XYZ file of N, CA and C in Angstrom:
297
model
N 2.542 11.410 -15.096
C 2.689 10.707 -13.842
C 1.999 11.491 -12.752
N 1.220 10.818 -11.945
C 0.530 11.435 -10.813
C 1.021 10.842 -9.526
N 1.197 11.663 -8.503
C 1.605 11.215 -7.173
C 0.499 11.546 -6.176
N 0.121 10.549 -5.393
C -0.933 10.755 -4.376
C -0.398 10.292 -3.023
N -0.852 10.917 -1.972
C -0.451 10.533 -0.615
C -1.717 10.394 0.231
N -1.744 9.334 0.998
C -2.865 9.052 1.905
C -2.294 8.716 3.257
N -2.968 9.120 4.328
C -2.528 8.873 5.697
C -3.696 8.284 6.497
N -3.343 7.390 7.424
C -4.348 6.721 8.254
C -3.860 6.641 9.679
N -4.801 6.804 10.622
C -4.485 6.600 12.037
C -4.541 5.103 12.292
N -3.520 4.587 12.899
C -3.454 3.136 13.148
C -2.893 2.905 14.549
N -2.931 1.650 15.002
C -2.440 1.369 16.364
C -1.517 0.177 16.424
N -1.514 -0.688 15.453
C -0.732 -1.924 15.529
C 0.570 -1.777 14.759
N 1.671 -2.077 15.422
C 2.984 -1.974 14.768
C 3.391 -3.312 14.154
N 4.065 -3.236 13.058
C 4.627 -4.402 12.405
C 6.123 -4.185 12.242
N 6.871 -5.266 12.240
C 8.301 -5.198 11.997
C 8.609 -5.792 10.626
N 9.737 -5.469 10.086
C 10.181 -6.051 8.817
C 9.776 -5.228 7.629
N 10.214 -5.673 6.463
C 9.927 -5.006 5.218
C 9.427 -6.027 4.187
N 8.648 -5.532 3.237
C 8.141 -6.395 2.157
C 8.281 -5.652 0.850
N 8.620 -6.400 -0.187
C 8.720 -5.852 -1.553
C 8.058 -6.894 -2.472
N 6.932 -6.521 -3.058
C 6.202 -7.444 -3.933
C 5.861 -6.753 -5.243
N 5.739 -7.556 -6.291
C 5.360 -7.014 -7.585
C 6.487 -6.311 -8.307
N 6.199 -5.946 -9.545
C 7.161 -5.202 -10.372
C 6.379 -4.074 -11.058
N 7.087 -2.970 -11.291
C 6.459 -1.859 -12.017
C 6.551 -2.164 -13.502
N 5.530 -2.798 -14.016
C 5.479 -3.145 -15.441
C 4.073 -3.068 -15.910
N 3.851 -3.295 -17.174
C 2.540 -3.152 -17.821
C 1.445 -3.912 -17.070
N 0.473 -3.174 -16.542
C -0.671 -3.762 -15.849
C -0.336 -4.287 -14.460
N 0.793 -3.938 -13.919
C 1.189 -4.420 -12.591
C 1.623 -3.233 -11.735
N 2.116 -3.502 -10.543
C 2.643 -2.472 -9.699
C 3.679 -3.075 -8.742
N 4.546 -2.202 -8.270
C 5.531 -2.552 -7.285
C 5.066 -1.946 -5.960
N 5.144 -2.729 -4.892
C 4.704 -2.253 -3.597
C 5.799 -2.542 -2.591
N 6.220 -1.483 -1.889
C 7.212 -1.599 -0.820
C 6.529 -1.205 0.493
N 6.677 -2.047 1.485
C 6.007 -1.801 2.785
C 7.040 -1.949 3.883
N 7.023 -1.014 4.830
C 7.929 -1.064 5.973
C 7.294 -0.394 7.171
N 7.812 -0.619 8.357
C 7.213 0.024 9.533
C 7.259 1.536 9.419
N 6.270 2.172 9.929
C 6.184 3.647 9.924
C 6.959 4.190 11.102
N 7.668 5.275 10.861
C 8.482 5.910 11.913
C 7.634 6.566 12.988
N 6.434 7.020 12.666
C 5.610 7.749 13.638
C 4.405 6.980 14.168
N 4.279 5.691 13.871
C 3.188 4.895 14.378
C 1.882 5.041 13.652
N 1.890 5.746 12.526
C 0.721 5.892 11.706
C 0.969 5.248 10.348
N -0.056 5.181 9.515
C 0.124 4.609 8.159
C 0.212 5.744 7.152
N 1.152 5.578 6.227
C 1.346 6.547 5.163
C 1.496 5.801 3.850
N 0.795 6.243 2.841
C 0.845 5.583 1.525
C 1.188 6.645 0.476
N 2.197 6.392 -0.319
C 2.534 7.248 -1.463
C 2.399 6.414 -2.711
N 1.608 6.918 -3.641
C 1.371 6.217 -4.893
C 1.861 7.066 -6.034
N 2.671 6.472 -6.884
C 3.062 7.098 -8.155
C 2.459 6.239 -9.252
N 1.643 6.857 -10.082
C 0.905 6.109 -11.089
C 0.929 6.796 -12.442
N 0.845 6.006 -13.470
C 0.730 6.529 -14.839
C -0.709 6.837 -15.189
N -1.657 6.290 -14.429
C -3.074 6.479 -14.711
C -3.605 7.626 -13.830
N -3.860 8.752 -14.470
C -4.284 9.963 -13.748
C -5.791 9.967 -13.505
N -6.227 10.596 -12.410
C -7.638 10.792 -12.164
C -8.357 9.709 -11.421
N -7.634 8.778 -10.782
C -8.256 7.667 -10.107
C -8.098 7.720 -8.580
N -7.906 8.912 -8.052
C -7.682 9.080 -6.617
C -8.798 8.532 -5.765
N -10.055 8.694 -6.170
C -11.177 8.160 -5.391
C -11.159 6.624 -5.314
N -10.777 6.015 -6.388
C -10.692 4.548 -6.412
C -9.534 4.059 -5.531
N -8.409 4.740 -5.602
C -7.296 4.396 -4.734
C -7.694 4.542 -3.282
N -8.328 5.687 -2.929
C -8.724 5.921 -1.551
C -9.708 4.824 -1.068
N -10.673 4.468 -1.863
C -11.623 3.434 -1.464
C -10.931 2.094 -1.200
N -10.011 1.702 -2.028
C -9.290 0.456 -1.831
C -8.408 0.497 -0.601
N -7.729 1.610 -0.379
C -6.901 1.730 0.810
C -7.741 1.825 2.100
N -8.845 2.510 2.026
C -9.772 2.543 3.167
C -10.154 1.151 3.615
N -10.527 0.307 2.627
C -10.889 -1.115 2.942
C -9.702 -1.845 3.546
N -8.531 -1.629 2.965
C -7.335 -2.341 3.481
C -7.076 -1.953 4.957
N -7.102 -0.665 5.256
C -6.784 -0.238 6.630
C -7.921 -0.492 7.610
N -9.144 -0.716 7.163
C -10.221 -1.156 8.038
C -9.938 -2.580 8.474
N -9.380 -3.365 7.594
C -9.060 -4.755 7.905
C -7.739 -4.909 8.623
N -6.745 -4.110 8.222
C -5.377 -4.218 8.772
C -5.010 -2.884 9.431
N -5.147 -2.796 10.724
C -4.857 -1.590 11.487
C -3.363 -1.553 11.763
N -2.538 -1.337 10.752
C -1.092 -1.436 10.879
C -0.396 -0.129 10.570
N 0.605 0.179 11.373
C 1.383 1.412 11.187
C 2.530 1.118 10.229
N 2.301 1.369 8.971
C 3.285 1.073 7.938
C 3.430 2.270 6.985
N 4.555 2.298 6.308
C 4.768 3.213 5.211
C 4.736 2.344 3.947
N 3.906 2.733 3.019
C 3.764 1.975 1.761
C 4.104 2.909 0.610
N 4.947 2.415 -0.289
C 5.260 3.107 -1.509
C 4.788 2.215 -2.657
N 3.920 2.774 -3.516
C 3.393 2.022 -4.648
C 3.830 2.708 -5.933
N 4.419 1.937 -6.807
C 4.802 2.417 -8.132
C 3.932 1.637 -9.111
N 2.888 2.307 -9.632
C 1.861 1.691 -10.446
C 2.088 1.913 -11.899
N 1.798 0.867 -12.672
C 1.873 0.966 -14.116
C 0.577 0.400 -14.695
N -0.569 0.968 -14.259
C -1.868 0.592 -14.822
C -2.495 -0.640 -14.211
N -2.181 -0.973 -12.951
C -2.755 -2.138 -12.324
C -4.252 -1.946 -12.042
N -4.997 -3.014 -12.132
C -6.425 -2.971 -11.785
C -6.578 -3.005 -10.271
N -7.762 -2.642 -9.746
C -7.954 -2.712 -8.289
C -7.735 -4.155 -7.730
N -8.035 -5.144 -8.521
C -7.770 -6.526 -8.077
C -6.297 -6.791 -7.864
N -5.481 -6.293 -8.750
C -4.018 -6.447 -8.591
C -3.508 -5.667 -7.392
N -4.051 -4.509 -7.175
C -3.671 -3.677 -6.005
C -3.988 -4.476 -4.729
N -5.178 -5.026 -4.622
C -5.557 -5.816 -3.449
C -4.643 -7.029 -3.266
N -4.312 -7.699 -4.360
C -3.414 -8.848 -4.320
C -2.063 -8.444 -3.786
N -1.486 -7.374 -4.280
C -0.162 -6.951 -3.802
C -0.181 -6.516 -2.349
N -1.246 -5.823 -1.921
C -1.343 -5.466 -0.495
C -1.420 -6.725 0.361
N -2.211 -7.695 -0.039
C -2.325 -8.956 0.703
C -1.003 -9.709 0.725
N -0.300 -9.726 -0.408
C 1.015 -10.405 -0.434
C 2.007 -9.746 0.504
N 2.034 -8.425 0.530
C 2.956 -7.731 1.430
C 2.607 -8.033 2.884
N 1.342 -8.052 3.239
C 0.953 -8.384 4.607
C 1.331 -9.812 4.960
N 1.194 -10.698 4.009
C 1.576 -12.089 4.258
C 3.064 -12.186 4.531
N 3.871 -11.481 3.748
C 5.328 -11.487 3.983
C 5.637 -10.963 5.375
N 5.024 -9.864 5.760
C 5.324 -9.258 7.061
C 4.831 -10.102 8.220
N 3.653 -10.693 8.117
C 3.131 -11.451 9.240
C 3.842 -12.787 9.389
N 4.383 -13.342 8.329
C 5.147 -14.593 8.453
C 6.544 -14.385 8.989
N 7.046 -13.144 8.931
C 8.376 -12.866 9.433
C 8.364 -12.659 10.938
N 7.185 -12.399 11.530
C 7.146 -12.112 12.975
C 7.041 -13.387 13.782
């Protein structure tokens, strides 16, 4: 199991919480909530070791599009980058529809 942490400077606050996906074969669980300090923080726990550059690239794209101060916890069980993008989009949809 590998744990990675990424941080981003952001400016837009969101309210509410989102929980999407499940930690199962080829999928991931993603929990998103407002950040306490107004920045974005992502913690990833994954069974697939050595993919930090790919995770960073995907998260960089996400935060370029969504300048949101959130804390994200990802529990990965071998999800592809496409599934990661889907779960991030689903969580944002949950949060933006709650406001």
